[in-house]
Amino acid sequence: PKARSLVIEPGTRALVIEDGFLVGEVPPGEYTLESFIERLQFWKKKQTTIFLVRMEEVPVHSYSHNMPCLDGICFDAAYRWTVQISDILQFMYNLMGARESVTVEELEELLLPIVGQAVYSTIGQCSFDDVRSPEFVTRLADGIRSRVDVRLQRYGLDFIDLQAADLTCDDGGFAERKGEMWLQARETQMQKAASAVEN
């Protein structure tokens, strides 16, 4: 009896593919072989491939290191971002290949070069102060999205959001030196202003 039934768990999409074409999608539930065939009236061969994919956004954890900003200071980044399957046929042909399944860990490994390059490029266009600012996570999310959207669509995926990013660096005292330079410049401005008042 189990061989003649199909159980689709909640939160799962079941897409039926025959001869490389999407025949239909079956919502979550438990189906017997007979009720399943009734749902797919145009099923020619009565033999097909069913792909079960997660409907929800999938969180991916990534780590990139030694990414220089405009000031030459290198950052390490640990970040969590989400991706979602949007086109099952593209996902099947261009990412799965001959695999029977793709785990989240495998997905992380496959997508790291694409997203890692986007993070590298975004940080490379920002100053040290920009990267250290609280608003940088939003800027990084926009930078990733603009660089990966087209590439991920080739694999049937959508970049959804950057949920969190932790950027660390060993600046070699750069922040302190920059702070001292700012104080010196401010002091010089104050002296000039005082001289102008005296004159």
mmCIF file of C-alpha atoms in Angstrom:
data_model
loop_
_atom_site.group_PDB
_atom_site.id
_atom_site.type_symbol
_atom_site.label_atom_id
_atom_site.label_comp_id
_atom_site.label_asym_id
_atom_site.label_seq_id
_atom_site.Cartn_x
_atom_site.Cartn_y
_atom_site.Cartn_z
ATOM 1 C CA PRO A 1 0.000 0.000 0.000
ATOM 2 C CA LYS A 2 2.816 2.442 0.766
ATOM 3 C CA ALA A 3 4.220 1.993 -2.734
ATOM 4 C CA ARG A 4 0.875 3.105 -4.167
ATOM 5 C CA SER A 5 0.600 6.324 -2.158
ATOM 6 C CA LEU A 6 2.283 9.707 -2.032
ATOM 7 C CA VAL A 7 2.489 11.885 1.074
ATOM 8 C CA ILE A 8 3.324 15.555 0.590
ATOM 9 C CA GLU A 9 4.156 17.218 3.891
ATOM 10 C CA PRO A 10 2.916 20.763 4.732
ATOM 11 C CA GLY A 11 5.392 23.383 3.553
ATOM 12 C CA THR A 12 6.453 21.204 0.618
ATOM 13 C CA ARG A 13 5.777 21.672 -3.102
ATOM 14 C CA ALA A 14 5.337 18.562 -5.267
ATOM 15 C CA LEU A 15 5.992 19.281 -8.930
ATOM 16 C CA VAL A 16 5.373 16.575 -11.514
ATOM 17 C CA ILE A 17 7.752 16.541 -14.485
ATOM 18 C CA GLU A 18 7.314 14.387 -17.573
ATOM 19 C CA ASP A 19 9.739 14.456 -20.516
ATOM 20 C CA GLY A 20 11.296 17.661 -19.228
ATOM 21 C CA PHE A 21 7.987 19.522 -18.971
ATOM 22 C CA LEU A 22 6.128 20.570 -15.851
ATOM 23 C CA VAL A 23 2.862 18.592 -15.910
ATOM 24 C CA GLY A 24 1.408 20.044 -12.735
ATOM 25 C CA GLU A 25 1.783 20.793 -9.060
ATOM 26 C CA VAL A 26 0.059 18.841 -6.311
ATOM 27 C CA PRO A 27 -0.705 20.571 -2.981
ATOM 28 C CA PRO A 28 0.271 19.034 0.394
ATOM 29 C CA GLY A 29 -1.739 15.994 1.442
ATOM 30 C CA GLU A 30 -1.877 12.203 1.171
ATOM 31 C CA TYR A 31 -2.775 10.703 -2.196
ATOM 32 C CA THR A 32 -3.404 7.219 -3.453
ATOM 33 C CA LEU A 33 -2.194 6.370 -6.937
ATOM 34 C CA GLU A 34 -5.773 6.606 -8.243
ATOM 35 C CA SER A 35 -6.527 10.034 -6.732
ATOM 36 C CA PHE A 36 -3.156 11.278 -7.941
ATOM 37 C CA ILE A 37 -3.898 10.246 -11.536
ATOM 38 C CA GLU A 38 -7.280 12.011 -11.319
ATOM 39 C CA ARG A 39 -5.497 15.270 -10.495
ATOM 40 C CA LEU A 40 -3.271 14.943 -13.554
ATOM 41 C CA GLN A 41 -5.712 14.195 -16.347
ATOM 42 C CA PHE A 42 -3.188 14.940 -19.110
ATOM 43 C CA TRP A 43 -0.621 12.486 -17.761
ATOM 44 C CA LYS A 44 0.334 10.468 -20.853
ATOM 45 C CA LYS A 45 2.717 7.734 -19.751
ATOM 46 C CA LYS A 46 1.518 7.309 -16.166
ATOM 47 C CA GLN A 47 5.224 7.282 -15.269
ATOM 48 C CA THR A 48 6.957 10.465 -14.254
ATOM 49 C CA THR A 49 9.350 12.205 -11.885
ATOM 50 C CA ILE A 50 8.075 14.019 -8.811
ATOM 51 C CA PHE A 51 10.250 16.693 -7.205
ATOM 52 C CA LEU A 52 9.603 17.598 -3.597
ATOM 53 C CA VAL A 53 10.952 21.043 -2.749
ATOM 54 C CA ARG A 54 10.660 23.314 0.257
ATOM 55 C CA MET A 55 8.181 26.162 -0.192
ATOM 56 C CA GLU A 56 9.648 28.437 2.457
ATOM 57 C CA GLU A 57 12.721 30.614 2.336
ATOM 58 C CA VAL A 58 15.848 28.586 3.096
ATOM 59 C CA PRO A 59 18.385 30.222 5.448
ATOM 60 C CA VAL A 60 21.999 29.870 4.318
ATOM 61 C CA HIS A 61 25.019 30.550 6.543
ATOM 62 C CA SER A 62 28.151 31.775 4.774
ATOM 63 C CA TYR A 63 31.598 32.981 5.756
ATOM 64 C CA SER A 64 34.053 35.069 3.730
ATOM 65 C CA HIS A 65 37.444 36.350 4.820
ATOM 66 C CA ASN A 66 40.132 38.887 3.842
ATOM 67 C CA MET A 67 37.877 41.276 1.947
ATOM 68 C CA PRO A 68 39.530 44.707 1.619
ATOM 69 C CA CYS A 69 37.602 47.965 1.830
ATOM 70 C CA LEU A 70 38.638 51.183 0.054
ATOM 71 C CA ASP A 71 41.060 52.019 2.886
ATOM 72 C CA GLY A 72 42.891 48.703 2.470
ATOM 73 C CA ILE A 73 41.616 47.207 5.748
ATOM 74 C CA CYS A 74 40.505 43.564 5.351
ATOM 75 C CA PHE A 75 37.276 42.304 6.887
ATOM 76 C CA ASP A 76 36.020 38.827 7.732
ATOM 77 C CA ALA A 77 32.257 38.374 7.407
ATOM 78 C CA ALA A 78 29.867 35.782 8.808
ATOM 79 C CA TYR A 79 26.418 36.316 7.331
ATOM 80 C CA ARG A 80 23.024 34.643 7.146
ATOM 81 C CA TRP A 81 20.927 35.109 4.030
ATOM 82 C CA THR A 82 17.820 33.478 2.612
ATOM 83 C CA VAL A 83 17.100 31.931 -0.781
ATOM 84 C CA GLN A 84 13.955 30.427 -2.302
ATOM 85 C CA ILE A 85 13.307 28.100 -5.226
ATOM 86 C CA SER A 86 11.330 29.993 -7.871
ATOM 87 C CA ASP A 87 11.737 27.866 -11.023
ATOM 88 C CA ILE A 88 11.951 24.120 -10.430
ATOM 89 C CA LEU A 89 12.934 23.259 -14.028
ATOM 90 C CA GLN A 90 15.910 25.649 -13.991
ATOM 91 C CA PHE A 91 16.828 24.316 -10.547
ATOM 92 C CA MET A 92 16.634 20.737 -11.808
ATOM 93 C CA TYR A 93 18.604 21.260 -15.040
ATOM 94 C CA ASN A 94 21.247 23.790 -13.980
ATOM 95 C CA LEU A 95 21.878 23.041 -10.307
ATOM 96 C CA MET A 96 20.790 19.512 -9.442
ATOM 97 C CA GLY A 97 22.177 17.805 -12.518
ATOM 98 C CA ALA A 98 22.405 14.067 -11.874
ATOM 99 C CA ARG A 99 21.826 14.381 -8.105
ATOM 100 C CA GLU A 100 18.691 12.909 -6.599
ATOM 101 C CA SER A 101 18.601 15.581 -3.891
ATOM 102 C CA VAL A 102 20.337 18.771 -2.772
ATOM 103 C CA THR A 103 20.776 19.420 0.956
ATOM 104 C CA VAL A 104 21.013 22.878 2.493
ATOM 105 C CA GLU A 105 24.712 22.209 3.203
ATOM 106 C CA GLU A 106 25.328 21.384 -0.462
ATOM 107 C CA LEU A 107 23.376 24.482 -1.465
ATOM 108 C CA GLU A 108 25.592 26.616 0.806
ATOM 109 C CA GLU A 109 28.706 25.176 -0.809
ATOM 110 C CA LEU A 110 27.400 25.610 -4.370
ATOM 111 C CA LEU A 111 26.272 29.214 -3.882
ATOM 112 C CA LEU A 112 29.147 30.531 -1.735
ATOM 113 C CA PRO A 113 31.344 31.592 -4.710
ATOM 114 C CA ILE A 114 28.496 33.644 -6.206
ATOM 115 C CA VAL A 115 27.386 35.357 -2.997
ATOM 116 C CA GLY A 116 30.938 35.614 -1.620
ATOM 117 C CA GLN A 117 32.036 37.537 -4.723
ATOM 118 C CA ALA A 118 29.080 39.913 -4.300
ATOM 119 C CA VAL A 119 30.045 40.568 -0.663
ATOM 120 C CA TYR A 120 33.695 41.090 -1.700
ATOM 121 C CA SER A 121 32.711 43.597 -4.411
ATOM 122 C CA THR A 122 30.330 45.528 -2.152
ATOM 123 C CA ILE A 123 32.860 45.883 0.670
ATOM 124 C CA GLY A 124 35.542 46.852 -1.861
ATOM 125 C CA GLN A 125 33.498 49.906 -2.855
ATOM 126 C CA CYS A 126 33.056 51.180 0.713
ATOM 127 C CA SER A 127 35.311 53.034 3.132
ATOM 128 C CA PHE A 128 36.315 51.679 6.537
ATOM 129 C CA ASP A 129 33.796 53.979 8.252
ATOM 130 C CA ASP A 130 31.004 52.887 5.881
ATOM 131 C CA VAL A 131 31.604 49.206 6.640
ATOM 132 C CA ARG A 132 31.633 49.874 10.390
ATOM 133 C CA SER A 133 28.398 51.892 10.315
ATOM 134 C CA PRO A 134 25.119 50.362 11.602
ATOM 135 C CA GLU A 135 23.431 50.947 8.226
ATOM 136 C CA PHE A 136 25.958 48.845 6.335
ATOM 137 C CA VAL A 137 23.888 45.617 6.566
ATOM 138 C CA THR A 138 21.177 47.262 4.435
ATOM 139 C CA ARG A 139 23.772 48.503 1.952
ATOM 140 C CA LEU A 140 25.356 45.050 1.837
ATOM 141 C CA ALA A 141 21.961 43.407 1.200
ATOM 142 C CA ASP A 142 21.318 45.781 -1.720
ATOM 143 C CA GLY A 143 24.827 45.145 -3.065
ATOM 144 C CA ILE A 144 24.371 41.371 -2.926
ATOM 145 C CA ARG A 145 20.934 41.542 -4.557
ATOM 146 C CA SER A 146 22.129 43.696 -7.469
ATOM 147 C CA ARG A 147 25.043 41.320 -8.149
ATOM 148 C CA VAL A 148 23.434 37.883 -7.715
ATOM 149 C CA ASP A 149 19.835 38.184 -8.939
ATOM 150 C CA VAL A 150 20.570 37.297 -12.579
ATOM 151 C CA ARG A 151 23.056 34.555 -11.674
ATOM 152 C CA LEU A 152 20.710 32.860 -9.204
ATOM 153 C CA GLN A 153 17.770 33.002 -11.628
ATOM 154 C CA ARG A 154 19.792 30.750 -13.918
ATOM 155 C CA TYR A 155 19.554 28.123 -11.154
ATOM 156 C CA GLY A 156 15.855 28.745 -10.490
ATOM 157 C CA LEU A 157 16.567 30.596 -7.234
ATOM 158 C CA ASP A 158 15.702 34.009 -5.793
ATOM 159 C CA PHE A 159 17.843 35.914 -3.295
ATOM 160 C CA ILE A 160 15.330 36.995 -0.637
ATOM 161 C CA ASP A 161 17.169 38.892 2.086
ATOM 162 C CA LEU A 162 20.315 39.315 4.146
ATOM 163 C CA GLN A 163 19.131 38.579 7.677
ATOM 164 C CA ALA A 164 22.332 39.311 9.594
ATOM 165 C CA ALA A 165 26.000 40.074 9.035
ATOM 166 C CA ASP A 166 28.885 40.173 11.485
ATOM 167 C CA LEU A 167 31.948 41.953 10.094
ATOM 168 C CA THR A 168 35.208 41.884 12.017
ATOM 169 C CA CYS A 169 38.693 43.144 11.262
ATOM 170 C CA ASP A 170 42.119 43.699 12.713
ATOM 171 C CA ASP A 171 42.607 47.303 11.652
ATOM 172 C CA GLY A 172 46.118 47.620 13.142
ATOM 173 C CA GLY A 173 45.091 50.746 15.035
ATOM 174 C CA PHE A 174 43.642 52.388 11.913
ATOM 175 C CA ALA A 175 40.543 53.619 13.741
ATOM 176 C CA GLU A 176 42.640 55.213 16.498
ATOM 177 C CA ARG A 177 45.009 56.843 14.017
ATOM 178 C CA LYS A 178 42.089 58.146 12.013
ATOM 179 C CA GLY A 179 40.503 59.478 15.204
ATOM 180 C CA GLU A 180 43.729 61.239 16.157
ATOM 181 C CA MET A 181 43.993 62.766 12.683
ATOM 182 C CA TRP A 182 40.414 64.010 12.972
ATOM 183 C CA LEU A 183 41.147 65.560 16.372
ATOM 184 C CA GLN A 184 44.274 67.257 15.005
ATOM 185 C CA ALA A 185 42.362 68.606 12.025
ATOM 186 C CA ARG A 186 39.595 69.836 14.353
ATOM 187 C CA GLU A 187 42.124 71.512 16.624
ATOM 188 C CA THR A 188 43.718 73.251 13.629
ATOM 189 C CA GLN A 189 40.294 74.486 12.531
ATOM 190 C CA MET A 190 39.618 75.841 16.032
ATOM 191 C CA GLN A 191 42.969 77.652 16.089
ATOM 192 C CA LYS A 192 42.240 79.227 12.701
ATOM 193 C CA ALA A 193 38.797 80.288 13.903
ATOM 194 C CA ALA A 194 40.305 81.800 17.082
ATOM 195 C CA SER A 195 42.902 83.678 15.029
ATOM 196 C CA ALA A 196 40.166 85.038 12.772
ATOM 197 C CA VAL A 197 38.210 86.283 15.809
ATOM 198 C CA GLU A 198 41.302 87.986 17.243
ATOM 199 C CA ASN A 199 42.003 89.692 13.914
#
